[in-house]
Coordinates of C-alpha atoms in Angstrom, one line a residue:
X17 CA -81.6 -91.5 -7.4
X18 CA -84.9 -92.1 -6.3
X19 CA -85.6 -95.0 -4.2
X20 CA -89.5 -96.9 -4.5
X21 CA -91.1 -96.7 -1.3
X22 CA -92.5 -100.0 0.1
X23 CA -95.6 -99.1 2.0
X24 CA -96.6 -95.7 0.7
X25 CA -95.2 -93.6 3.6
X26 CA -92.6 -91.4 1.8
X27 CA -90.2 -91.3 -1.7
X28 CA -86.4 -90.3 -0.6
X29 CA -83.5 -89.6 -2.4
X30 CA -80.9 -92.2 -1.9
X31 CA -77.6 -90.2 -0.6
X32 CA -75.2 -91.0 -2.5
X33 CA -71.4 -92.6 -0.6
X34 CA -68.5 -89.8 -1.2
X35 CA -65.5 -91.9 -1.2
X36 CA -64.3 -95.9 -1.5
X37 CA -64.5 -96.5 2.4
X38 CA -68.0 -95.5 2.9
X39 CA -68.8 -97.2 -0.4
X40 CA -67.8 -100.6 1.3
X41 CA -69.6 -99.4 5.0
X42 CA -72.5 -98.9 3.9
X43 CA -72.4 -102.4 1.4
X44 CA -71.7 -104.3 4.2
X45 CA -73.9 -102.8 6.5
X46 CA -76.9 -103.4 3.9
X47 CA -79.3 -106.2 2.7
X48 CA -79.4 -107.8 -0.5
X49 CA -83.4 -107.4 -1.4
X50 CA -84.2 -105.2 1.3
X51 CA -85.1 -101.8 2.1
X52 CA -86.3 -100.0 5.4
X53 CA -89.1 -98.3 5.2
X54 CA -88.1 -94.8 3.3
X55 CA -87.5 -97.4 0.5
X56 CA -83.8 -97.1 0.5
X57 CA -81.5 -100.6 0.7
X58 CA -82.3 -101.3 4.6
X59 CA -79.0 -100.3 7.2
X60 CA -78.2 -103.8 9.1
X61 CA -77.4 -102.0 12.2
X62 CA -81.0 -99.7 12.9
X63 CA -83.5 -102.4 11.3
X64 CA -84.9 -105.5 11.5
X65 CA -84.0 -108.4 13.7
X66 CA -85.5 -109.1 17.2
X67 CA -86.4 -105.1 17.6
X68 CA -88.6 -105.2 15.1
X69 CA -89.5 -108.8 16.1
X70 CA -91.0 -108.1 19.0
X71 CA -93.6 -106.4 17.7
X72 CA -94.6 -108.9 15.1
X73 CA -95.1 -111.1 17.8
X74 CA -97.2 -108.9 19.7
X75 CA -99.8 -108.9 17.1
X76 CA -99.4 -111.8 16.1
X77 CA -100.1 -113.5 19.5
X78 CA -103.4 -110.7 19.6
X79 CA -104.3 -112.1 16.6
X80 CA -104.6 -115.9 18.2
X81 CA -106.3 -114.6 21.7
X82 CA -109.3 -112.8 19.5
X83 CA -109.5 -115.5 17.0
X84 CA -109.5 -118.2 19.5
X85 CA -111.3 -116.2 22.2
X86 CA -114.4 -116.7 19.7
X87 CA -113.9 -119.7 18.3
X88 CA -113.3 -122.1 21.1
X89 CA -116.9 -120.6 23.2
X90 CA -118.7 -120.4 19.7
X91 CA -120.8 -123.8 19.9
X92 CA -121.8 -122.8 23.2
X93 CA -123.5 -118.7 21.7
X94 CA -125.3 -120.4 18.6
X95 CA -126.6 -122.7 20.8
X96 CA -128.0 -120.0 23.8
X97 CA -127.8 -116.7 22.4
X98 CA -128.9 -117.8 18.6
X99 CA -131.3 -120.5 19.7
X100 CA -130.1 -123.2 16.9
X101 CA -129.7 -126.9 18.0
X102 CA -126.6 -128.6 18.4
X103 CA -126.9 -130.3 15.2
X104 CA -127.4 -127.2 13.5
X105 CA -124.8 -125.1 16.1
X106 CA -122.3 -128.0 15.2
X107 CA -122.4 -127.6 11.7
X108 CA -121.6 -123.8 12.0
X109 CA -119.1 -124.0 13.7
X110 CA -117.0 -126.3 11.2
X111 CA -118.3 -125.1 8.0
X112 CA -116.7 -121.6 10.0
X113 CA -113.9 -123.5 10.6
X114 CA -113.0 -125.0 7.0
X115 CA -113.4 -121.5 5.6
X116 CA -111.2 -120.3 7.7
X117 CA -108.7 -122.5 7.3
X118 CA -109.4 -122.2 3.3
X119 CA -108.7 -118.9 3.5
X120 CA -105.0 -118.2 4.1
X121 CA -103.8 -119.6 0.9
X122 CA -106.1 -117.1 -0.7
X123 CA -104.0 -114.1 1.7
X124 CA -101.1 -115.4 0.8
X125 CA -102.0 -115.3 -3.0
X126 CA -102.9 -111.7 -2.8
X127 CA -100.2 -110.5 -0.5
X128 CA -97.1 -112.4 -3.2
X129 CA -98.9 -110.6 -5.6
X130 CA -99.6 -107.5 -5.2
X131 CA -99.9 -106.1 -1.9
X132 CA -96.9 -107.7 0.1
X133 CA -96.9 -108.6 3.4
X134 CA -96.7 -105.4 5.3
X135 CA -100.0 -103.5 3.6
X136 CA -101.8 -107.3 3.9
X137 CA -101.0 -107.0 7.5
X138 CA -102.0 -103.5 8.1
X139 CA -105.5 -104.2 6.1
X140 CA -106.0 -107.8 7.6
X141 CA -106.1 -105.9 11.0
X142 CA -108.3 -103.3 9.8
X143 CA -110.8 -105.8 8.4
X144 CA -110.6 -108.3 11.7
X145 CA -111.0 -105.2 14.3
X146 CA -114.0 -104.1 13.0
X147 CA -115.6 -107.1 12.3
X148 CA -114.9 -108.0 15.9
X149 CA -116.9 -104.5 16.8
X150 CA -119.4 -105.5 14.5
X151 CA -119.6 -109.1 16.3
X152 CA -120.1 -107.4 19.7
X153 CA -122.8 -105.1 18.2
X154 CA -124.6 -107.9 17.8
X155 CA -124.1 -109.6 20.9
X156 CA -125.5 -106.5 22.8
X157 CA -128.4 -106.9 20.5
X158 CA -130.2 -109.4 22.2
X159 CA -133.7 -110.1 23.1
X160 CA -135.2 -107.2 25.0
X161 CA -138.6 -108.3 25.9
X162 CA -139.5 -109.6 29.0
X163 CA -140.9 -113.0 28.5
X164 CA -137.6 -115.2 29.9
X165 CA -134.5 -115.8 27.3
X166 CA -135.9 -119.2 26.8
X167 CA -138.8 -118.1 24.9
X168 CA -137.8 -115.1 23.3
X169 CA -135.6 -115.7 19.3
X170 CA -132.6 -113.1 18.2
X171 CA -134.0 -111.3 15.6
X172 CA -133.3 -111.3 12.2
X173 CA -131.0 -108.3 12.3
X174 CA -128.9 -110.2 15.0
X175 CA -128.5 -113.1 13.1
X176 CA -127.2 -111.3 10.0
X177 CA -125.4 -109.4 11.1
X178 CA -123.7 -111.8 13.9
X179 CA -123.3 -114.5 10.6
X180 CA -121.5 -111.4 8.3
X181 CA -119.4 -110.2 11.4
X182 CA -118.3 -114.1 11.9
X183 CA -116.9 -114.8 8.4
X184 CA -115.3 -111.3 8.3
X185 CA -113.4 -112.1 10.8
X186 CA -112.6 -115.9 9.3
X187 CA -111.5 -113.4 5.6
X188 CA -109.3 -111.1 8.0
X189 CA -107.5 -113.9 9.3
X190 CA -107.3 -116.0 6.6
X191 CA -104.6 -112.3 4.9
X192 CA -103.2 -112.4 8.3
X193 CA -102.0 -116.0 9.6
X194 CA -99.7 -116.5 6.8
X195 CA -98.3 -113.3 6.7
X196 CA -97.7 -112.4 10.0
X197 CA -95.5 -114.8 10.4
X198 CA -93.6 -114.5 7.7
X199 CA -92.9 -110.9 7.8
X200 CA -91.1 -111.2 11.6
X201 CA -89.4 -114.6 9.8
X202 CA -88.0 -111.2 7.0
X203 CA -86.6 -109.2 9.9
X204 CA -83.7 -111.9 10.3
X205 CA -80.8 -112.6 7.5
X206 CA -80.3 -116.2 6.4
X207 CA -77.0 -115.5 5.0
X208 CA -76.1 -114.4 8.0
X209 CA -74.6 -116.3 10.4
X210 CA -75.9 -114.3 13.7
X211 CA -78.9 -113.2 12.3
X212 CA -79.5 -116.7 10.9
X213 CA -79.4 -118.5 14.6
X214 CA -81.6 -115.8 15.9
X215 CA -84.8 -116.6 13.0
X216 CA -84.5 -119.9 13.9
X217 CA -84.8 -118.9 17.8
X218 CA -87.2 -116.8 16.2
X219 CA -89.9 -119.3 15.0
X220 CA -89.8 -121.0 18.1
X221 CA -90.5 -117.9 20.6
X222 CA -93.2 -117.1 17.6
X223 CA -95.3 -120.6 18.1
X224 CA -94.8 -120.0 22.2
X225 CA -96.6 -116.9 21.6
X226 CA -99.3 -118.7 19.4
X227 CA -99.5 -120.9 22.3
X228 CA -100.0 -118.6 25.3
X229 CA -102.6 -116.4 23.3
X230 CA -104.9 -118.9 23.1
X231 CA -104.7 -120.3 25.7
X232 CA -105.3 -117.0 28.1
X233 CA -108.7 -116.6 26.4
X234 CA -109.5 -120.3 27.2
X235 CA -109.0 -119.4 30.6
X236 CA -110.0 -115.8 31.1
X237 CA -112.7 -115.4 28.4
X238 CA -115.1 -118.1 28.3
X239 CA -115.5 -118.0 32.1
X240 CA -117.0 -114.0 30.9
X241 CA -118.6 -115.2 27.9
X242 CA -120.4 -117.8 30.3
X243 CA -120.9 -115.6 33.3
X244 CA -120.3 -111.9 32.4
X245 CA -121.6 -111.1 28.9
X246 CA -121.2 -112.4 25.4
X247 CA -120.3 -108.5 24.4
X248 CA -117.8 -108.2 26.5
X249 CA -116.5 -111.0 25.8
X250 CA -116.5 -110.0 22.3
X251 CA -115.3 -106.3 22.9
X252 CA -112.3 -107.7 24.7
X253 CA -111.0 -109.4 21.8
X254 CA -111.1 -107.0 19.5
X255 CA -109.7 -103.5 21.6
X256 CA -106.9 -105.7 22.7
X257 CA -106.3 -106.0 18.6
X258 CA -106.4 -102.7 17.7
X259 CA -104.3 -102.0 20.7
X260 CA -102.2 -104.5 19.1
X261 CA -102.1 -102.7 15.6
X262 CA -101.2 -99.1 17.4
X263 CA -98.0 -101.3 18.4
X264 CA -97.4 -102.8 15.7
X265 CA -97.1 -98.9 13.4
X266 CA -95.2 -98.1 16.0
X267 CA -92.4 -100.2 14.7
X268 CA -92.9 -99.4 11.1
X269 CA -90.2 -97.4 11.3
X270 CA -87.7 -100.5 12.4
X271 CA -88.5 -103.0 9.9
X272 CA -87.2 -104.8 6.8
X273 CA -89.2 -105.1 3.6
X274 CA -88.4 -107.2 0.8
X275 CA -88.6 -105.7 -2.1
X276 CA -90.7 -107.2 -4.5
X277 CA -89.4 -108.4 -7.8
X278 CA -92.0 -108.8 -11.2
X279 CA -89.8 -110.4 -13.5
X280 CA -88.9 -113.1 -10.7
X281 CA -90.8 -115.8 -9.3
X282 CA -94.7 -114.2 -9.4
X283 CA -97.6 -117.1 -8.7
X284 CA -98.7 -116.1 -11.7
X285 CA -95.4 -117.6 -13.7
X286 CA -94.9 -120.2 -12.5
X287 CA -96.8 -122.9 -14.5
X288 CA -95.2 -121.2 -17.0
X289 CA -91.8 -122.2 -16.5
X290 CA -92.9 -125.9 -15.4
X291 CA -94.6 -125.5 -18.7
X292 CA -91.5 -124.8 -20.2
X293 CA -89.8 -126.8 -18.4
X294 CA -91.9 -129.5 -19.8
X295 CA -91.2 -128.8 -22.9
X296 CA -87.4 -129.3 -23.1
X297 CA -87.6 -132.2 -20.8
X298 CA -86.1 -135.1 -23.9
X299 CA -83.5 -131.7 -24.9
X300 CA -80.4 -132.8 -24.1
X301 CA -78.3 -130.1 -24.2
X302 CA -74.3 -130.4 -25.7
X303 CA -72.8 -126.7 -26.0
X304 CA -70.8 -125.5 -24.3
X305 CA -72.6 -122.5 -22.9
X306 CA -74.9 -125.6 -21.8
X307 CA -71.8 -127.0 -19.9
X308 CA -71.1 -123.6 -18.1
X309 CA -74.7 -123.2 -17.3
X310 CA -74.9 -126.6 -15.6
X311 CA -71.8 -126.1 -14.2
X312 CA -73.2 -123.4 -12.1
X313 CA -75.9 -125.5 -11.1
X314 CA -76.5 -127.4 -7.3
X315 CA -75.8 -130.6 -8.4
X316 CA -78.1 -132.8 -5.4
X317 CA -81.5 -130.6 -7.5
X318 CA -80.3 -130.2 -10.9
X319 CA -80.4 -134.6 -11.1
X320 CA -83.3 -135.1 -9.3
X321 CA -85.0 -132.1 -11.8
X322 CA -82.9 -132.1 -14.8
X323 CA -85.7 -130.9 -16.9
X324 CA -86.3 -127.6 -15.2
X325 CA -82.6 -126.5 -16.2
X326 CA -83.5 -127.5 -20.2
X327 CA -85.7 -124.6 -19.5
X328 CA -82.7 -122.2 -19.2
X329 CA -80.8 -123.2 -22.4
X330 CA -83.4 -122.8 -24.5
X331 CA -81.6 -121.2 -27.6
X332 CA -83.3 -118.1 -27.8
X333 CA -83.4 -117.7 -23.8
X334 CA -80.1 -118.7 -23.3
X335 CA -78.0 -115.2 -23.2
X336 CA -80.7 -114.0 -20.5
X337 CA -80.1 -117.1 -17.7
X338 CA -75.9 -117.0 -18.5
X339 CA -75.6 -115.5 -15.5
X340 CA -74.6 -117.3 -12.4
X341 CA -77.1 -115.5 -10.4
X342 CA -80.6 -115.9 -12.6
X343 CA -80.0 -120.2 -12.9
X344 CA -79.6 -120.2 -8.7
X345 CA -82.7 -118.5 -8.6
X346 CA -84.1 -121.3 -10.8
X347 CA -82.9 -123.7 -8.7
X348 CA -84.5 -122.1 -5.9
X349 CA -88.0 -122.5 -7.8
X350 CA -87.4 -126.6 -8.2
X351 CA -88.0 -126.4 -3.7
X352 CA -91.5 -125.8 -4.9
X353 CA -91.3 -129.8 -6.3
X354 CA -88.5 -130.7 -3.1
X355 CA -91.3 -129.7 -0.5
X356 CA -94.1 -132.0 -1.6
X357 CA -92.9 -135.4 -0.3
X358 CA -92.1 -133.7 2.9
X359 CA -95.7 -131.8 2.7
X360 CA -97.2 -135.2 2.1
X361 CA -95.2 -137.2 5.1
X362 CA -96.2 -135.3 7.7
X363 CA -100.3 -136.2 6.9
X364 CA -100.1 -138.7 9.7
X365 CA -98.7 -135.8 11.9
X366 CA -101.5 -134.0 11.6
X367 CA -104.0 -136.5 12.2
X368 CA -102.8 -137.3 15.0
X369 CA -102.8 -133.6 16.0
X370 CA -106.4 -133.4 15.2
X371 CA -107.1 -136.1 18.7
X372 CA -105.7 -134.2 20.9
X373 CA -109.3 -131.9 20.9
X374 CA -111.6 -134.6 20.5
X375 CA -110.8 -138.3 21.3
X376 CA -108.3 -137.6 24.1
X377 CA -111.1 -134.8 25.4
X378 CA -113.5 -137.7 25.3
X379 CA -111.6 -140.2 26.7
X380 CA -110.8 -137.6 29.9
X381 CA -115.0 -136.9 30.3
X382 CA -115.2 -141.1 30.8
X383 CA -112.5 -140.9 34.2
X384 CA -112.1 -139.2 37.3
X385 CA -111.7 -135.5 37.2
X386 CA -111.8 -134.4 40.9
X387 CA -108.5 -132.4 42.0
X388 CA -108.8 -132.6 46.0
X389 CA -112.4 -132.6 47.4
X390 CA -114.3 -130.5 46.2
X391 CA -112.7 -129.4 42.3
X392 CA -113.9 -131.5 39.5
X393 CA -111.7 -130.4 36.3
X394 CA -113.5 -130.3 32.9
X395 CA -112.9 -132.3 30.9
X396 CA -111.9 -130.0 27.6
X397 CA -109.7 -128.1 30.1
X398 CA -107.7 -131.1 29.5
X399 CA -106.4 -130.3 25.9
X400 CA -104.5 -127.0 28.4
X401 CA -102.1 -129.5 29.0
X402 CA -100.7 -129.2 25.5
X403 CA -100.4 -125.8 25.3
X404 CA -98.5 -126.3 29.1
X405 CA -96.3 -128.3 27.8
X406 CA -95.1 -126.6 24.8
X407 CA -95.6 -122.7 27.0
X408 CA -93.0 -124.7 29.1
X409 CA -90.7 -126.6 26.7
X410 CA -90.7 -124.1 24.0
X411 CA -87.8 -122.3 25.9
X412 CA -85.6 -124.7 27.6
X413 CA -85.7 -125.5 23.6
X414 CA -84.6 -122.1 23.1
X415 CA -82.2 -122.0 25.9
X416 CA -81.1 -125.0 26.7
X417 CA -80.7 -128.0 23.6
X418 CA -80.0 -125.7 20.7
X419 CA -77.1 -124.4 22.5
X420 CA -76.1 -127.6 23.9
X421 CA -76.9 -129.5 20.1
X422 CA -74.8 -126.8 18.6
X423 CA -71.4 -127.5 20.5
X424 CA -72.5 -130.8 19.1
X425 CA -73.2 -130.7 15.5
X426 CA -71.4 -126.6 14.5
X427 CA -74.5 -125.7 13.1
X428 CA -76.4 -122.4 14.1
X429 CA -79.9 -124.0 15.4
X430 CA -78.2 -127.3 17.0
X431 CA -79.8 -129.4 14.3
X432 CA -81.8 -129.2 11.4
X433 CA -84.8 -128.8 10.0
X434 CA -85.7 -132.0 8.9
X435 CA -83.9 -133.8 11.7
X436 CA -85.9 -131.4 14.3
X437 CA -89.4 -132.6 12.6
X438 CA -88.6 -136.4 12.7
X439 CA -87.6 -136.0 16.4
X440 CA -90.9 -134.6 16.3
X441 CA -93.0 -137.8 14.6
X442 CA -90.8 -140.2 16.9
X443 CA -92.8 -138.3 19.8
X444 CA -95.9 -138.4 18.6
X445 CA -95.5 -142.2 17.7
X446 CA -94.8 -142.3 21.0
X447 CA -97.5 -140.3 22.7
X448 CA -100.1 -142.5 20.7
X449 CA -98.4 -145.6 21.8
X450 CA -99.1 -144.0 25.6
X451 CA -103.0 -143.1 24.7
X452 CA -103.2 -146.7 23.6
X453 CA -101.8 -148.1 26.6
X454 CA -103.9 -145.9 28.9
X455 CA -106.9 -146.7 27.0
X456 CA -106.5 -150.2 27.2
X457 CA -106.4 -149.8 30.9
X458 CA -109.2 -147.5 31.6
X459 CA -111.6 -150.4 29.5
X460 CA -110.0 -153.0 31.5
X461 CA -110.8 -150.8 34.8
X462 CA -114.4 -150.0 33.5
X463 CA -114.7 -154.0 33.3
X464 CA -113.6 -155.2 36.5
X465 CA -115.7 -152.5 38.5
X466 CA -118.8 -153.3 35.9
X467 CA -119.0 -150.8 34.3
X468 CA -119.0 -152.2 30.4
X469 CA -122.7 -151.5 30.2
X470 CA -123.0 -147.7 31.8
X471 CA -122.2 -145.0 29.5
X472 CA -122.2 -142.3 31.5
X473 CA -120.5 -143.9 34.6
X474 CA -117.8 -142.7 35.7
X475 CA -114.5 -144.6 35.9
X476 CA -112.3 -145.1 38.7
X477 CA -109.3 -143.9 37.4
X478 CA -107.6 -140.7 37.3
X479 CA -107.3 -137.9 34.1
X480 CA -103.9 -137.9 35.7
X481 CA -103.4 -141.1 33.3
X482 CA -104.3 -139.0 30.5
X483 CA -101.3 -135.9 31.6
X484 CA -98.1 -137.8 29.6
X485 CA -99.6 -138.2 26.1
X486 CA -100.9 -134.6 26.2
X487 CA -97.2 -133.6 27.8
X488 CA -95.3 -135.4 24.7
X489 CA -97.6 -134.3 22.0
X490 CA -96.8 -131.0 23.1
X491 CA -93.5 -131.3 23.3
X492 CA -93.4 -133.7 20.0
X493 CA -95.8 -129.8 18.7
X494 CA -92.1 -127.8 19.4
X495 CA -89.8 -130.3 17.1
X496 CA -92.1 -130.8 14.5
X497 CA -94.9 -128.3 13.9
X498 CA -92.5 -125.2 14.6
X499 CA -89.8 -126.8 12.6
X500 CA -92.3 -127.1 9.5
X501 CA -93.0 -124.0 9.5
X502 CA -89.5 -122.5 9.4
X503 CA -88.9 -125.3 6.4
X504 CA -91.4 -124.2 4.6
X505 CA -90.1 -120.7 5.2
X506 CA -86.6 -120.6 4.4
X507 CA -87.2 -123.2 1.3
X508 CA -89.4 -120.9 -0.6
X509 CA -88.1 -118.4 -2.6
X510 CA -88.4 -114.7 -1.9
X511 CA -91.2 -113.8 -3.5
X512 CA -93.1 -117.0 -2.7
X513 CA -92.6 -117.3 1.6
X514 CA -96.3 -116.4 1.9
X515 CA -97.5 -118.6 0.0
X516 CA -94.7 -121.3 2.0
X517 CA -95.9 -120.9 4.7
X518 CA -100.1 -121.6 3.3
X519 CA -99.0 -124.2 2.4
X520 CA -97.3 -125.6 5.5
X521 CA -101.2 -124.2 6.9
X522 CA -102.5 -126.6 4.6
X523 CA -101.0 -129.5 6.3
X524 CA -103.0 -129.6 9.6
X525 CA -106.4 -128.4 7.7
X526 CA -106.0 -131.4 5.1
X527 CA -105.1 -133.4 8.6
X528 CA -108.4 -132.4 10.5
X529 CA -110.1 -133.5 7.0
X530 CA -108.6 -137.3 7.0
X531 CA -108.7 -137.8 10.8
X532 CA -113.1 -137.2 9.7
X533 CA -112.6 -139.6 7.5
X534 CA -110.6 -142.0 9.1
X535 CA -113.0 -142.1 12.2
X536 CA -116.1 -141.9 9.2
X537 CA -115.0 -144.8 7.9
X538 CA -113.9 -146.8 10.3
X539 CA -117.0 -146.7 11.7
X540 CA -118.7 -148.0 9.4
X541 CA -117.0 -151.1 9.1
X542 CA -116.6 -151.5 12.6
X543 CA -120.7 -150.9 14.1
X544 CA -121.8 -153.1 11.1
X545 CA -123.7 -156.2 12.0
X546 CA -122.3 -155.2 16.2
X547 CA -124.0 -155.2 18.9
X548 CA -122.0 -152.6 21.0
X549 CA -121.4 -150.0 18.1
X550 CA -117.7 -150.6 16.7
X551 CA -114.7 -148.7 17.5
X552 CA -116.5 -146.1 18.4
X553 CA -119.2 -146.5 20.0
X554 CA -121.1 -143.7 22.3
X555 CA -120.4 -145.5 25.3
X556 CA -117.0 -145.0 25.0
X557 CA -116.3 -148.4 27.8
X558 CA -117.6 -150.7 25.0
X559 CA -115.6 -148.6 22.4
X560 CA -111.6 -149.4 21.3
X561 CA -109.9 -146.2 20.8
X562 CA -107.2 -148.4 21.8
X563 CA -107.2 -149.6 18.6
X564 CA -107.6 -146.4 16.7
X565 CA -104.9 -145.1 19.0
X566 CA -102.8 -148.7 17.6
X567 CA -103.7 -147.6 13.6
X568 CA -102.4 -144.2 14.3
X569 CA -99.4 -145.1 15.9
X570 CA -98.9 -147.0 12.7
X571 CA -99.5 -145.1 10.3
X572 CA -96.9 -142.7 12.2
X573 CA -94.2 -145.4 12.4
X574 CA -94.6 -145.7 8.7
X575 CA -94.8 -141.5 8.0
X576 CA -91.8 -141.1 9.9
X577 CA -89.8 -143.6 7.4
X578 CA -90.9 -142.3 4.4
X579 CA -90.4 -138.7 5.6
X580 CA -86.8 -140.6 6.8
X581 CA -86.2 -141.6 3.3
X582 CA -87.4 -138.3 1.6
X583 CA -85.5 -136.6 4.1
X584 CA -81.6 -138.6 3.3
X585 CA -82.3 -137.4 -0.2
X586 CA -83.4 -133.3 0.5
X587 CA -81.0 -131.4 -0.8
X588 CA -81.0 -127.8 1.1
X589 CA -81.5 -124.4 -1.5
X590 CA -77.8 -123.3 -1.7
X591 CA -76.6 -126.5 -0.2
X592 CA -75.8 -130.5 -0.7
X593 CA -78.2 -133.3 0.7
X594 CA -79.0 -133.6 3.8
X595 CA -77.8 -135.5 6.9
X596 CA -81.3 -135.7 8.6

C-alpha cells in the first residue's frame, strides 16, 4: 500500500509487518494521526521530540531577531533617511505593527486549511528573506549627492521599495509566527507521559528563545544601524534568517507531520456545525441510541453545551456519529467556546503588558539613569530588564520550580495550565502596585526639590527604583504568557491548533488597542478644565501615572477573580473540571 506524502518529497510504499509480534511492536512505536516526511506512520523512537524541536526553536529565534532588528529602530530610519516628520513616522510605524498584528489570523487560516504548517513555514521564510533582501537594497539607495544628507531627499524608487519590502515582512511574519510554535509543539505526543512533560518544557524554552532573539537585536543591531550602516543593519537579519531556514530544512527527515483530515474540523465547516447544533437546541432525544451516545460524552462539558450534542443526534446522521471516537471529536470542538472566557479575562493582563514599553519608559526618562560617574543609561534600555528577567527565570521555572511542584502535585507539568496563568496574573497585579508606589515616591521627590514645574528636569531618584516592577512583570510573563500559549495550543482540535495560537496572539493585539483607548479616554476626561494636563500631562512631574497604575492594578484584580471563576468550571479536553 502507499502512503500520502505530507510535504511533497516522496511517495514510498509502506512496509507490511510479517508477524503478530512485529505488528504489536510497530503499533507501540507509532503515533496516531502523525506521519514522517515520507508519509509513513511516524515512529516514536526515530522522529520528533527534542532533536526536532531544536531546529524549530532555532528558526523561531532567528525570525524574532529579524523582526525586532527592523521594527525596534524603524522610527529612527523613517525620520532620518526618509526625512519624515515624527508624527508621520510614528503613524507609519503604528500602521505597520498593526498590520503585522492582524496577519497571523490569515496565516493560521492558510496553514490549517490549505498548506499545512511545514509548507507555510518554508514559504513564509522564503518570502521573509526576500523582503529583508529588498529592504537592504533600499537602504543602499541612499542619496549619493555631494550636498549634505540633511538637504538630500530620498528617491521615489527608494521609498516605494522600502515600504513594499516592509509590508512584505509583515505578511511573512504573520504566516510564520503562529505556525512555527504549533509545529514545534507537534513534535511531542501529548498522550505519552514523558513526551507530555517535554512538550510543557518546550513552551518554556520557546519563550526563552523568543526573548533572547529580540534582546540581542536591541543590543547589537541598533548599534550597527545608528553608528555603522543601515544596509548592514538590515542585511544581518536577512543572512541570519537564510541560515536558519537551511538549518530548519536539515531537520525535515526528523519532523513529525500531523495528518490533515478534511472531514473533521476545517475552518470552513466549524460554523456549519454550530449552526446545526443551534437548530437542534430544543430537541431532547429519548431513544436508547441517543442515551448511548450521551454516555460517551464528557459530562462536565456536555452540560455546558448540550445543544452541540443534539447536533450529533439528528435521526438521519445518528449512524454516522455512533462511533465513540467521532463523538469525542465533537467534544473537542466545544473547546472553541470554552476558551473564550479565558481569552476575555486575559485582556487586562495584555493592557498592563503594553505599559512596559511605554509608560514605564516615560517614568525612566525623568529619573537619574547614571551608572558610576561617566555612563548614563538610555531610558529605552530599561526595557531590557523584562527580557533579562525572562531569560533568567525561564530556566529556573523549567529546571527547579516544575520538578518541585511535580513532587507535590504528581502532575507532569507541576501545575495545571490555568494555575500557571493565574499565578502570573497575581504577579502582574503586584507589579502594578509596586509601579504605583514608585511613581508616587517620584512625584513626592520632584515636589520636595521644587521640580514640579520643570518638565525636563532630572528627578534625583535612581532608576534602580524601577527594577522591581520590570523584573516582577518579566516573571509574570513566564507564568501567564507561556501558560496561555500552551493552553490555546493544547485545548484546540488537532486541525485548528495554528488558529488557536493566532487567537492567543490576538489577546495582546486587542490589549494594546484597549490600552490606547483607555489612555485617550482618561486623558480627555482628566485634562478637561485642568491647568496641569490631567493624568498624562506632558510634564510628568505634574501628571499622575500613579493613579493610572492603581486603576490597572484594580482591573488586574477584577480580571483575576473573573478568571478564577471561569477556570474553576473549565473542563480540559478528555478530563473533568479544572482544579485551578
